[in-house]
GROMACS .gro file of C-alpha atoms in nm:
model
  467
    1ASP     CA    1  -0.870   1.691  -0.044
    2PHE     CA    2  -0.658   1.373  -0.100
    3GLY     CA    3  -0.882   1.265  -0.389
    4LEU     CA    4  -1.198   1.268  -0.177
    5GLY     CA    5  -1.331   1.581  -0.349
    6GLN     CA    6  -1.386   1.922  -0.193
    7GLU     CA    7  -1.763   1.880  -0.183
    8ALA     CA    8  -1.738   1.547  -0.001
    9LEU     CA    9  -1.477   1.689   0.238
   10ASN     CA   10  -1.706   1.981   0.324
   11GLN     CA   11  -1.991   1.738   0.376
   12LEU     CA   12  -1.769   1.532   0.605
   13ILE     CA   13  -1.695   1.836   0.823
   14GLN     CA   14  -2.040   1.995   0.816
   15ARG     CA   15  -2.283   1.703   0.822
   16ASP     CA   16  -2.163   1.343   0.817
   17TYR     CA   17  -2.046   1.335   1.179
   18MET     CA   18  -2.357   1.487   1.339
   19GLU     CA   19  -2.441   1.166   1.521
   20TRP     CA   20  -2.089   1.139   1.659
   21ASN     CA   21  -2.127   1.467   1.848
   22THR     CA   22  -2.496   1.480   1.936
   23SER     CA   23  -2.733   1.227   2.091
   24LYS     CA   24  -3.016   1.117   1.865
   25SER     CA   25  -3.278   1.271   2.091
   26LYS     CA   26  -3.115   1.612   2.072
   27GLN     CA   27  -3.007   1.631   1.711
   28SER     CA   28  -3.059   1.976   1.563
   29THR     CA   29  -3.205   2.052   1.224
   30ASP     CA   30  -2.935   2.316   1.184
   31VAL     CA   31  -2.648   2.150   0.997
   32ASN     CA   32  -2.387   2.391   1.131
   33ALA     CA   33  -2.494   2.320   1.487
   34ASN     CA   34  -2.395   1.958   1.444
   35ALA     CA   35  -2.081   2.006   1.236
   36ILE     CA   36  -1.739   1.900   1.361
   37PRO     CA   37  -1.636   2.167   1.619
   38GLU     CA   38  -1.389   2.430   1.501
   39LYS     CA   39  -1.112   2.287   1.718
   40GLY     CA   40  -1.170   1.940   1.572
   41ALA     CA   41  -1.172   2.076   1.217
   42ASN     CA   42  -0.843   2.257   1.285
   43LEU     CA   43  -0.683   1.939   1.423
   44LEU     CA   44  -0.805   1.746   1.120
   45ALA     CA   45  -0.652   2.009   0.890
   46LEU     CA   46  -0.327   1.990   1.089
   47ILE     CA   47  -0.302   1.613   1.048
   48LEU     CA   48  -0.388   1.619   0.679
   49CYS     CA   49  -0.133   1.892   0.609
   50THR     CA   50   0.132   1.706   0.809
   51VAL     CA   51   0.067   1.382   0.621
   52GLN     CA   52   0.103   1.575   0.296
   53GLN     CA   53   0.418   1.763   0.393
   54VAL     CA   54   0.597   1.498   0.602
   55LEU     CA   55   0.493   1.177   0.428
   56GLY     CA   56   0.451   1.322   0.079
   57ILE     CA   57   0.102   1.175   0.031
   58GLU     CA   58  -0.115   1.366  -0.215
   59TYR     CA   59  -0.388   1.108  -0.277
   60CYS     CA   60  -0.559   0.893  -0.014
   61PRO     CA   61  -0.942   0.929  -0.027
   62PRO     CA   62  -1.029   0.747   0.300
   63LEU     CA   63  -0.769   0.943   0.499
   64PRO     CA   64  -0.995   1.236   0.605
   65ASP     CA   65  -1.254   0.995   0.748
   66VAL     CA   66  -0.992   0.773   0.912
   67ALA     CA   67  -0.823   1.077   1.068
   68THR     CA   68  -1.156   1.214   1.190
   69ILE     CA   69  -1.248   0.883   1.355
   70LEU     CA   70  -0.908   0.857   1.525
   71LEU     CA   71  -0.938   1.214   1.656
   72THR     CA   72  -1.261   1.127   1.832
   73HIS     CA   73  -1.069   0.898   2.067
   74MET     CA   74  -0.705   1.009   2.081
   75PRO     CA   75  -0.481   1.322   2.075
   76GLU     CA   76  -0.360   1.449   1.739
   77SER     CA   77  -0.008   1.321   1.806
   78TYR     CA   78  -0.131   0.965   1.851
   79ALA     CA   79  -0.363   0.996   1.552
   80PHE     CA   80  -0.078   1.111   1.326
   81ALA     CA   81   0.157   0.841   1.457
   82THR     CA   82  -0.109   0.578   1.381
   83ILE     CA   83  -0.168   0.712   1.030
   84ARG     CA   84   0.204   0.735   0.962
   85GLU     CA   85   0.256   0.372   1.057
   86MET     CA   86  -0.036   0.267   0.836
   87ILE     CA   87   0.108   0.454   0.538
   88ASN     CA   88   0.466   0.338   0.591
   89ASP     CA   89   0.357  -0.021   0.652
   90THR     CA   90   0.366  -0.247   0.348
   91SER     CA   91   0.039  -0.422   0.439
   92HIS     CA   92  -0.171  -0.179   0.233
   93PHE     CA   93  -0.381  -0.025   0.508
   94LEU     CA   94  -0.485   0.259   0.278
   95PRO     CA   95  -0.478   0.331  -0.096
   96VAL     CA   96  -0.212   0.604  -0.126
   97SER     CA   97  -0.236   0.671  -0.499
   98GLN     CA   98  -0.494   0.663  -0.777
   99LYS     CA   99  -0.332   0.343  -0.898
  100ASP     CA  100  -0.390   0.186  -0.556
  101TYR     CA  101  -0.751   0.301  -0.540
  102TYR     CA  102  -0.843   0.167  -0.884
  103SER     CA  103  -0.657  -0.155  -0.811
  104TRP     CA  104  -0.858  -0.201  -0.490
  105CYS     CA  105  -1.182  -0.146  -0.683
  106LYS     CA  106  -1.091  -0.396  -0.955
  107THR     CA  107  -0.983  -0.653  -0.696
  108TYR     CA  108  -1.309  -0.615  -0.506
  109GLY     CA  109  -1.505  -0.679  -0.825
  110MET     CA  110  -1.299  -0.994  -0.894
  111ILE     CA  111  -1.374  -1.132  -0.550
  112VAL     CA  112  -1.745  -1.049  -0.561
  113LYS     CA  113  -1.767  -1.227  -0.896
  114ARG     CA  114  -1.606  -1.538  -0.750
  115MET     CA  115  -1.800  -1.544  -0.423
  116PHE     CA  116  -2.142  -1.409  -0.522
  117PRO     CA  117  -2.199  -1.438  -0.900
  118VAL     CA  118  -2.564  -1.328  -0.887
  119THR     CA  119  -2.482  -1.030  -0.665
  120TYR     CA  120  -2.196  -0.943  -0.900
  121LYS     CA  121  -2.435  -0.919  -1.195
  122ALA     CA  122  -2.669  -0.690  -1.001
  123MET     CA  123  -2.388  -0.463  -0.883
  124LYS     CA  124  -2.227  -0.458  -1.226
  125THR     CA  125  -2.555  -0.364  -1.395
  126CYS     CA  126  -2.629  -0.069  -1.165
  127GLY     CA  127  -2.268   0.059  -1.164
  128ALA     CA  128  -2.194  -0.027  -0.801
  129LEU     CA  129  -1.867  -0.198  -0.899
  130GLU     CA  130  -1.728   0.101  -1.086
  131PRO     CA  131  -1.461   0.301  -0.901
  132GLU     CA  132  -1.710   0.587  -0.861
  133GLY     CA  133  -1.976   0.343  -0.741
  134LEU     CA  134  -1.750   0.203  -0.469
  135GLU     CA  135  -1.687   0.539  -0.304
  136PRO     CA  136  -1.896   0.459   0.009
  137ILE     CA  137  -1.650   0.185   0.106
  138PHE     CA  138  -1.312   0.274  -0.043
  139LYS     CA  139  -1.337   0.654  -0.023
  140ARG     CA  140  -1.571   0.719   0.269
  141PHE     CA  141  -1.460   0.425   0.483
  142PHE     CA  142  -1.822   0.305   0.538
  143THR     CA  143  -1.907   0.620   0.738
  144THR     CA  144  -2.207   0.706   0.518
  145ILE     CA  145  -2.362   0.360   0.528
  146MET     CA  146  -2.307   0.240   0.887
  147LYS     CA  147  -2.377   0.351   1.242
  148PRO     CA  148  -2.101   0.541   1.429
  149GLY     CA  149  -2.076   0.275   1.699
  150ASP     CA  150  -2.035   0.001   1.439
  151ILE     CA  151  -1.767   0.203   1.260
  152LEU     CA  152  -1.569   0.231   1.585
  153ARG     CA  153  -1.589  -0.144   1.640
  154PHE     CA  154  -1.473  -0.197   1.284
  155VAL     CA  155  -1.178   0.042   1.329
  156ASP     CA  156  -1.051  -0.177   1.613
  157ILE     CA  157  -1.031  -0.465   1.364
  158PHE     CA  158  -0.895  -0.249   1.083
  159LEU     CA  159  -0.601  -0.121   1.290
  160VAL     CA  160  -0.486  -0.482   1.328
  161GLU     CA  161  -0.576  -0.635   0.991
  162GLY     CA  162  -0.551  -0.344   0.748
  163CYS     CA  163  -0.712  -0.376   0.406
  164LYS     CA  164  -0.810  -0.737   0.472
  165ALA     CA  165  -1.070  -0.606   0.719
  166VAL     CA  166  -1.192  -0.346   0.466
  167PHE     CA  167  -1.249  -0.613   0.201
  168ARG     CA  168  -1.411  -0.853   0.445
  169LEU     CA  169  -1.661  -0.593   0.564
  170ALA     CA  170  -1.733  -0.478   0.208
  171LEU     CA  171  -1.789  -0.838   0.094
  172SER     CA  172  -2.003  -0.929   0.394
  173LEU     CA  173  -2.232  -0.632   0.330
  174CYS     CA  174  -2.320  -0.788  -0.007
  175GLN     CA  175  -2.480  -1.076   0.178
  176LEU     CA  176  -2.735  -0.848   0.343
  177VAL     CA  177  -2.932  -0.820   0.017
  178ARG     CA  178  -2.834  -1.132  -0.174
  179PHE     CA  179  -3.169  -1.303  -0.106
  180ASP     CA  180  -3.372  -0.993  -0.200
  181LEU     CA  181  -3.205  -0.914  -0.531
  182LYS     CA  182  -3.506  -1.005  -0.747
  183SER     CA  183  -3.729  -0.757  -0.566
  184LEU     CA  184  -3.483  -0.467  -0.561
  185ILE     CA  185  -3.517  -0.171  -0.797
  186LEU     CA  186  -3.158  -0.080  -0.878
  187THR     CA  187  -3.115   0.214  -1.114
  188ASP     CA  188  -2.767   0.331  -1.017
  189SER     CA  189  -2.494   0.276  -0.759
  190GLU     CA  190  -2.663   0.507  -0.510
  191SER     CA  191  -2.974   0.285  -0.515
  192TRP     CA  192  -2.752  -0.013  -0.429
  193TRP     CA  193  -2.593   0.156  -0.130
  194ARG     CA  194  -2.932   0.291  -0.024
  195GLU     CA  195  -3.049  -0.067   0.009
  196ILE     CA  196  -2.738  -0.157   0.208
  197ARG     CA  197  -2.784   0.149   0.427
  198SER     CA  198  -3.147   0.066   0.501
  199ARG     CA  199  -3.029  -0.261   0.654
  200THR     CA  200  -2.717  -0.147   0.837
  201LEU     CA  201  -2.899   0.149   0.997
  202SER     CA  202  -3.194  -0.066   1.097
  203PRO     CA  203  -3.243  -0.120   1.476
  204GLU     CA  204  -3.239  -0.494   1.403
  205PHE     CA  205  -2.887  -0.482   1.259
  206SER     CA  206  -2.622  -0.612   1.499
  207PHE     CA  207  -2.258  -0.562   1.407
  208LYS     CA  208  -2.161  -0.827   1.662
  209LYS     CA  209  -2.371  -1.083   1.474
  210HIS     CA  210  -2.249  -0.946   1.141
  211LEU     CA  211  -1.895  -1.044   1.239
  212ASN     CA  212  -2.001  -1.402   1.173
  213LEU     CA  213  -2.042  -1.306   0.807
  214MET     CA  214  -1.708  -1.125   0.802
  215TYR     CA  215  -1.523  -1.412   0.966
  216PRO     CA  216  -1.715  -1.735   0.900
  217LYS     CA  217  -1.555  -2.039   1.059
  218PHE     CA  218  -1.704  -2.304   0.836
  219GLY     CA  219  -1.865  -2.350   0.498
  220LYS     CA  220  -1.803  -2.248   0.139
  221VAL     CA  221  -1.794  -1.874   0.213
  222ALA     CA  222  -1.513  -1.922   0.465
  223LYS     CA  223  -1.307  -2.104   0.203
  224ARG     CA  224  -1.371  -1.846  -0.069
  225TYR     CA  225  -1.266  -1.540   0.129
  226PRO     CA  226  -0.919  -1.439   0.003
  227ASN     CA  227  -0.632  -1.468   0.247
  228ARG     CA  228  -0.404  -1.174   0.310
  229ARG     CA  229  -0.139  -1.291   0.063
  230GLY     CA  230  -0.391  -1.362  -0.210
  231LEU     CA  231  -0.541  -1.019  -0.163
  232ARG     CA  232  -0.203  -0.850  -0.202
  233ARG     CA  233  -0.127  -1.051  -0.514
  234ALA     CA  234  -0.460  -0.960  -0.670
  235MET     CA  235  -0.413  -0.589  -0.598
  236LYS     CA  236  -0.061  -0.600  -0.736
  237TYR     CA  237  -0.179  -0.778  -1.049
  238ASN     CA  238  -0.459  -0.525  -1.104
  239GLU     CA  239  -0.221  -0.228  -1.094
  240ARG     CA  240  -0.175  -0.261  -1.469
  241TRP     CA  241  -0.551  -0.235  -1.523
  242ALA     CA  242  -0.557   0.063  -1.287
  243LEU     CA  243  -0.292   0.249  -1.486
  244GLU     CA  244  -0.491   0.196  -1.804
  245ASN     CA  245  -0.827   0.304  -1.661
  246MET     CA  246  -0.770   0.574  -1.399
  247PRO     CA  247  -0.854   0.928  -1.514
  248ILE     CA  248  -0.525   1.100  -1.454
  249TYR     CA  249  -0.318   1.350  -1.643
  250ILE     CA  250   0.016   1.196  -1.728
  251ASP     CA  251   0.284   1.450  -1.646
  252GLU     CA  252   0.582   1.391  -1.872
  253THR     CA  253   0.799   1.633  -1.676
  254PRO     CA  254   1.090   1.440  -1.523
  255PRO     CA  255   1.053   1.414  -1.144
  256LYS     CA  256   1.274   1.624  -0.920
  257PRO     CA  257   1.592   1.428  -0.839
  258MET     CA  258   1.614   1.296  -0.485
  259GLY     CA  259   1.857   1.478  -0.263
  260PHE     CA  260   2.147   1.312  -0.082
  261THR     CA  261   2.313   1.378   0.252
  262SER     CA  262   2.675   1.279   0.193
  263ASN     CA  263   2.937   1.384  -0.059
  264GLU     CA  264   3.096   1.041  -0.016
  265CYS     CA  265   2.836   0.878  -0.242
  266THR     CA  266   2.946   0.812  -0.599
  267LEU     CA  267   2.684   0.605  -0.780
  268ALA     CA  268   2.400   0.834  -0.667
  269GLN     CA  269   2.575   1.153  -0.773
  270PRO     CA  270   2.424   1.177  -1.125
  271ALA     CA  271   2.095   1.365  -1.117
  272SER     CA  272   1.948   1.122  -1.372
  273VAL     CA  273   1.995   0.831  -1.129
  274ARG     CA  274   1.821   1.016  -0.845
  275SER     CA  275   1.545   1.139  -1.074
  276ASN     CA  276   1.461   0.784  -1.184
  277LEU     CA  277   1.464   0.657  -0.827
  278ALA     CA  278   1.216   0.930  -0.732
  279LYS     CA  279   0.990   0.807  -1.013
  280TRP     CA  280   1.012   0.439  -0.919
  281LEU     CA  281   0.970   0.454  -0.540
  282PRO     CA  282   0.629   0.398  -0.374
  283PRO     CA  283   0.428   0.722  -0.320
  284SER     CA  284   0.486   0.725   0.056
  285LEU     CA  285   0.865   0.730   0.004
  286LYS     CA  286   0.898   0.993  -0.268
  287SER     CA  287   0.957   1.297  -0.041
  288THR     CA  288   1.283   1.156   0.092
  289GLN     CA  289   1.658   1.192   0.055
  290LEU     CA  290   1.929   0.932   0.008
  291ASP     CA  291   2.151   0.868   0.309
  292LEU     CA  292   2.460   0.652   0.249
  293ILE     CA  293   2.491   0.372   0.509
  294TYR     CA  294   2.724   0.128   0.334
  295SER     CA  295   2.992   0.153   0.068
  296THR     CA  296   3.255  -0.098  -0.040
  297GLU     CA  297   3.495   0.199  -0.062
  298ILE     CA  298   3.439   0.295   0.303
  299HIS     CA  299   3.330  -0.012   0.502
  300GLY     CA  300   3.508  -0.291   0.318
  301ARG     CA  301   3.402  -0.544   0.058
  302SER     CA  302   3.219  -0.831   0.231
  303LEU     CA  303   2.871  -0.946   0.324
  304VAL     CA  304   2.966  -0.927   0.693
  305ALA     CA  305   3.026  -0.553   0.662
  306PHE     CA  306   2.714  -0.520   0.447
  307TYR     CA  307   2.493  -0.685   0.711
  308ASN     CA  308   2.653  -0.487   0.996
  309GLU     CA  309   2.559  -0.157   0.834
  310CYS     CA  310   2.224  -0.249   0.680
  311GLN     CA  311   2.054  -0.481   0.929
  312ARG     CA  312   1.865  -0.204   1.109
  313SER     CA  313   1.728  -0.017   0.807
  314LYS     CA  314   1.413  -0.093   0.607
  315ASN     CA  315   1.341   0.058   0.265
  316THR     CA  316   1.696   0.058   0.135
  317ILE     CA  317   1.832   0.111  -0.216
  318VAL     CA  318   2.131  -0.094  -0.330
  319LEU     CA  319   2.330   0.064  -0.617
  320ILE     CA  320   2.585  -0.151  -0.797
  321GLU     CA  321   2.851  -0.068  -1.053
  322ALA     CA  322   2.827  -0.370  -1.286
  323LEU     CA  323   3.140  -0.426  -1.497
  324THR     CA  324   3.122  -0.651  -1.803
  325GLY     CA  325   3.436  -0.633  -2.010
  326SER     CA  326   3.468  -0.279  -2.140
  327THR     CA  327   3.110  -0.181  -2.052
  328ARG     CA  328   2.977  -0.038  -1.729
  329ALA     CA  329   2.620  -0.017  -1.597
  330THR     CA  330   2.460   0.109  -1.279
  331ILE     CA  331   2.202  -0.140  -1.158
  332GLY     CA  332   2.032  -0.210  -0.828
  333MET     CA  333   1.739  -0.315  -0.617
  334PHE     CA  334   1.497  -0.165  -0.367
  335ALA     CA  335   1.443  -0.374  -0.052
  336SER     CA  336   1.130  -0.318   0.154
  337HIS     CA  337   1.273  -0.499   0.458
  338ALA     CA  338   1.608  -0.483   0.635
  339TRP     CA  339   1.887  -0.708   0.511
  340ASN     CA  340   1.941  -0.979   0.774
  341ILE     CA  341   2.060  -1.338   0.744
  342ASN     CA  342   1.740  -1.537   0.709
  343SER     CA  343   1.672  -1.909   0.670
  344GLY     CA  344   1.396  -1.842   0.416
  345SER     CA  345   1.297  -1.577   0.167
  346TYR     CA  346   1.119  -1.263   0.289
  347GLY     CA  347   1.019  -0.913   0.181
  348ASP     CA  348   0.709  -0.823  -0.021
  349GLY     CA  349   0.583  -0.703  -0.356
  350GLU     CA  350   0.711  -0.348  -0.303
  351CYS     CA  351   1.063  -0.473  -0.385
  352PHE     CA  352   1.187  -0.397  -0.734
  353LEU     CA  353   1.491  -0.435  -0.959
  354PHE     CA  354   1.624  -0.164  -1.186
  355ARG     CA  355   1.891  -0.037  -1.419
  356SER     CA  356   1.956   0.336  -1.386
  357ASN     CA  357   2.229   0.368  -1.649
  358PRO     CA  358   2.236   0.316  -1.942
  359ASN     CA  359   1.877   0.282  -2.068
  360PRO     CA  360   1.698   0.333  -1.734
  361LYS     CA  361   1.432   0.072  -1.665
  362CYS     CA  362   1.246  -0.048  -1.357
  363PHE     CA  363   1.110  -0.399  -1.301
  364HIS     CA  364   0.833  -0.405  -1.042
  365TRP     CA  365   0.704  -0.737  -0.917
  366VAL     CA  366   0.374  -0.852  -1.063
  367PRO     CA  367   0.216  -1.188  -0.966
  368ASP     CA  368   0.163  -1.451  -1.233
  369PHE     CA  369  -0.205  -1.490  -1.315
  370ALA     CA  370  -0.374  -1.793  -1.469
  371GLY     CA  371  -0.724  -1.647  -1.482
  372SER     CA  372  -0.862  -1.682  -1.129
  373MET     CA  373  -0.819  -1.571  -0.771
  374ASP     CA  374  -0.725  -1.930  -0.684
  375ALA     CA  375  -0.422  -1.904  -0.912
  376LEU     CA  376  -0.313  -1.588  -0.733
  377GLU     CA  377  -0.338  -1.758  -0.393
  378SER     CA  378  -0.083  -2.032  -0.467
  379GLN     CA  379   0.258  -1.903  -0.570
  380ALA     CA  380   0.594  -1.976  -0.416
  381VAL     CA  381   0.902  -1.934  -0.634
  382SER     CA  382   0.789  -1.598  -0.772
  383GLU     CA  383   0.763  -1.461  -0.417
  384GLN     CA  384   1.127  -1.503  -0.327
  385PHE     CA  385   1.163  -1.127  -0.302
  386MET     CA  386   1.467  -1.108  -0.073
  387VAL     CA  387   1.711  -1.389   0.001
  388ALA     CA  388   1.984  -1.319   0.258
  389LYS     CA  389   2.233  -1.596   0.341
  390ARG     CA  390   2.583  -1.601   0.487
  391ASP     CA  391   2.736  -1.658   0.145
  392PHE     CA  392   2.511  -1.451  -0.086
  393ILE     CA  393   2.219  -1.211  -0.116
  394ALA     CA  394   1.963  -1.211  -0.396
  395MET     CA  395   1.632  -1.072  -0.514
  396GLY     CA  396   1.388  -1.263  -0.735
  397ALA     CA  397   1.416  -1.631  -0.822
  398ASN     CA  398   1.353  -1.900  -1.083
  399GLU     CA  399   1.281  -2.270  -1.060
  400ASP     CA  400   1.631  -2.346  -1.192
  401GLY     CA  401   1.792  -2.167  -0.895
  402THR     CA  402   1.897  -1.849  -1.074
  403ASN     CA  403   1.801  -1.504  -0.947
  404GLY     CA  404   1.695  -1.167  -1.077
  405LEU     CA  405   1.999  -1.022  -0.901
  406TYR     CA  406   2.260  -1.227  -0.714
  407LEU     CA  407   2.568  -1.100  -0.526
  408ASP     CA  408   2.836  -1.333  -0.387
  409GLN     CA  409   2.988  -1.344  -0.038
  410GLU     CA  410   3.283  -1.119  -0.119
  411LEU     CA  411   3.073  -0.874  -0.322
  412VAL     CA  412   3.304  -0.913  -0.620
  413ARG     CA  413   3.086  -1.116  -0.858
  414GLY     CA  414   2.721  -1.093  -0.949
  415GLU     CA  415   2.460  -1.249  -1.174
  416SER     CA  416   2.132  -1.129  -1.321
  417HIS     CA  417   1.874  -1.349  -1.491
  418PRO     CA  418   1.508  -1.295  -1.586
  419ALA     CA  419   1.316  -1.375  -1.265
  420LEU     CA  420   0.960  -1.492  -1.210
  421GLY     CA  421   0.731  -1.211  -1.103
  422PHE     CA  422   0.979  -0.935  -1.186
  423LYS     CA  423   1.006  -1.040  -1.552
  424ASN     CA  424   1.329  -0.845  -1.578
  425GLU     CA  425   1.592  -0.864  -1.845
  426PRO     CA  426   1.954  -0.915  -1.735
  427LEU     CA  427   2.016  -0.585  -1.557
  428PRO     CA  428   2.362  -0.504  -1.699
  429GLY     CA  429   2.220  -0.560  -2.048
  430GLU     CA  430   2.129  -0.841  -2.284
  431SER     CA  431   2.388  -1.123  -2.296
  432HIS     CA  432   2.549  -0.990  -1.977
  433GLU     CA  433   2.413  -1.230  -1.716
  434THR     CA  434   2.736  -1.234  -1.512
  435PHE     CA  435   2.939  -0.932  -1.411
  436ASP     CA  436   3.211  -0.802  -1.183
  437ILE     CA  437   3.113  -0.565  -0.904
  438GLY     CA  438   3.288  -0.230  -0.891
  439VAL     CA  439   3.152   0.009  -0.629
  440LEU     CA  440   2.851  -0.106  -0.427
  441GLU     CA  441   2.653   0.140  -0.214
  442VAL     CA  442   2.345   0.111   0.008
  443TYR     CA  443   2.122   0.405   0.092
  444ARG     CA  444   1.848   0.438   0.348
  445LEU     CA  445   1.573   0.698   0.306
  446ILE     CA  446   1.527   0.999   0.531
  447ARG     CA  447   1.238   1.244   0.529
  448GLU     CA  448   1.316   1.579   0.368
  449ILE     CA  449   1.114   1.783   0.615
  450ASP     CA  450   1.278   1.670   0.941
  451GLY     CA  451   1.580   1.458   0.846
  452LYS     CA  452   1.443   1.150   1.026
  453ALA     CA  453   1.518   0.806   0.883
  454ILE     CA  454   1.229   0.590   0.765
  455GLY     CA  455   1.231   0.246   0.922
  456HIS     CA  456   1.533   0.319   1.144
  457ASP     CA  457   1.481   0.467   1.492
  458ASP     CA  458   1.177   0.637   1.345
  459ALA     CA  459   1.094   0.905   1.603
  460LEU     CA  460   0.753   1.065   1.603
  461VAL     CA  461   0.696   1.410   1.463
  462TRP     CA  462   0.520   1.495   1.792
  463ASP     CA  463   0.713   1.408   2.105
  464LEU     CA  464   0.524   1.131   2.284
  465GLU     CA  465   0.784   1.068   2.554
  466GLY     CA  466   0.620   1.010   2.890
  467LEU     CA  467   0.269   0.963   2.747
   0.00000   0.00000   0.00000
């Protein structure tokens, strides 16, 4: 049920989409008569199973509703291709783990508090800002509180803007009752959403006019809406809170090691290395195998060869044999974007640094936070995720010019310093900030189920040629 809950999923199929299939004048009192047709339910099950088996997603509460909406206007192949791109995209279209979902909820509460303090108090008091209280927006994708036609118009915006559109709509709905708060009787979160629903389902409600609240051009509200980058930073920052507050059983069983496709790999051979990588990767990339695309032992030791082999592949893992005197460590970095010579820094907060041997440890990027959303919206140095020049590559940065991980032009020398955002220790070990590079390997990720590469000539599961 992807975290939606079996009861809610049954309700989705049997009742919530009555109005999508039947005109208002002919709606039946028989719930089953207005349920999603059997063929539609089967196609929905097909897509959900494919997302689970192909993309490895186990938790994504809004997915059943999003898939259902897409199936009302496109074939299942197009619907799956759209969902796959949303999940693989790094723009956070959907929460694909419990950590993501709780982070979204916490971030929404932060923004409501900043934009509408009085509304925040009312929502907080009745429980509408708790993760369970926010289910109508972050789990049910607004389908239980808005008209079908308005949902379809919103989906057009969502497919372009991702989670930014979700937050904007959710925040703008708060304004529908902000002037009536004193007269409202709010006993629980359901009473809050009942008040919202009474306004959005009213004949007087116009989604076209409501867009002016979602995207105000002038005034204080326009300035206080978080931009896309600020929203990502806030969600990333709140991941720590999410991990501490989400009700999840912590499985201490080591994850299954990732598979690999070539016997030519050396640094990824140990099962412990591949097991840790499986634990550290984003949820949408866990059901994958390692495919060697560059090795200093095969392609030569230079950045030119590195770029030639890696420039077409996103989501790559760089493994490095770091030599410091008589000690040896296996360190590396995960790059969300392809390695290409770039005049500026690029990438996003999915990038991370790690040491896989000895003393495995991962350093995910977390934005610096000075106590407000405004602080999260103005950061520069800490967001130098990937730096790719003709004479070096690096990940992470500091104001003094050092990097979390730096590799020179000939791929023979490297450096590692604590970097802003990543807050890593020197990867080869304390007091080992410089090192010689032994073997260096780069792996792209391919899906286990069909052997297709992610982010490199990514063919569709269904053949769409000619459509």
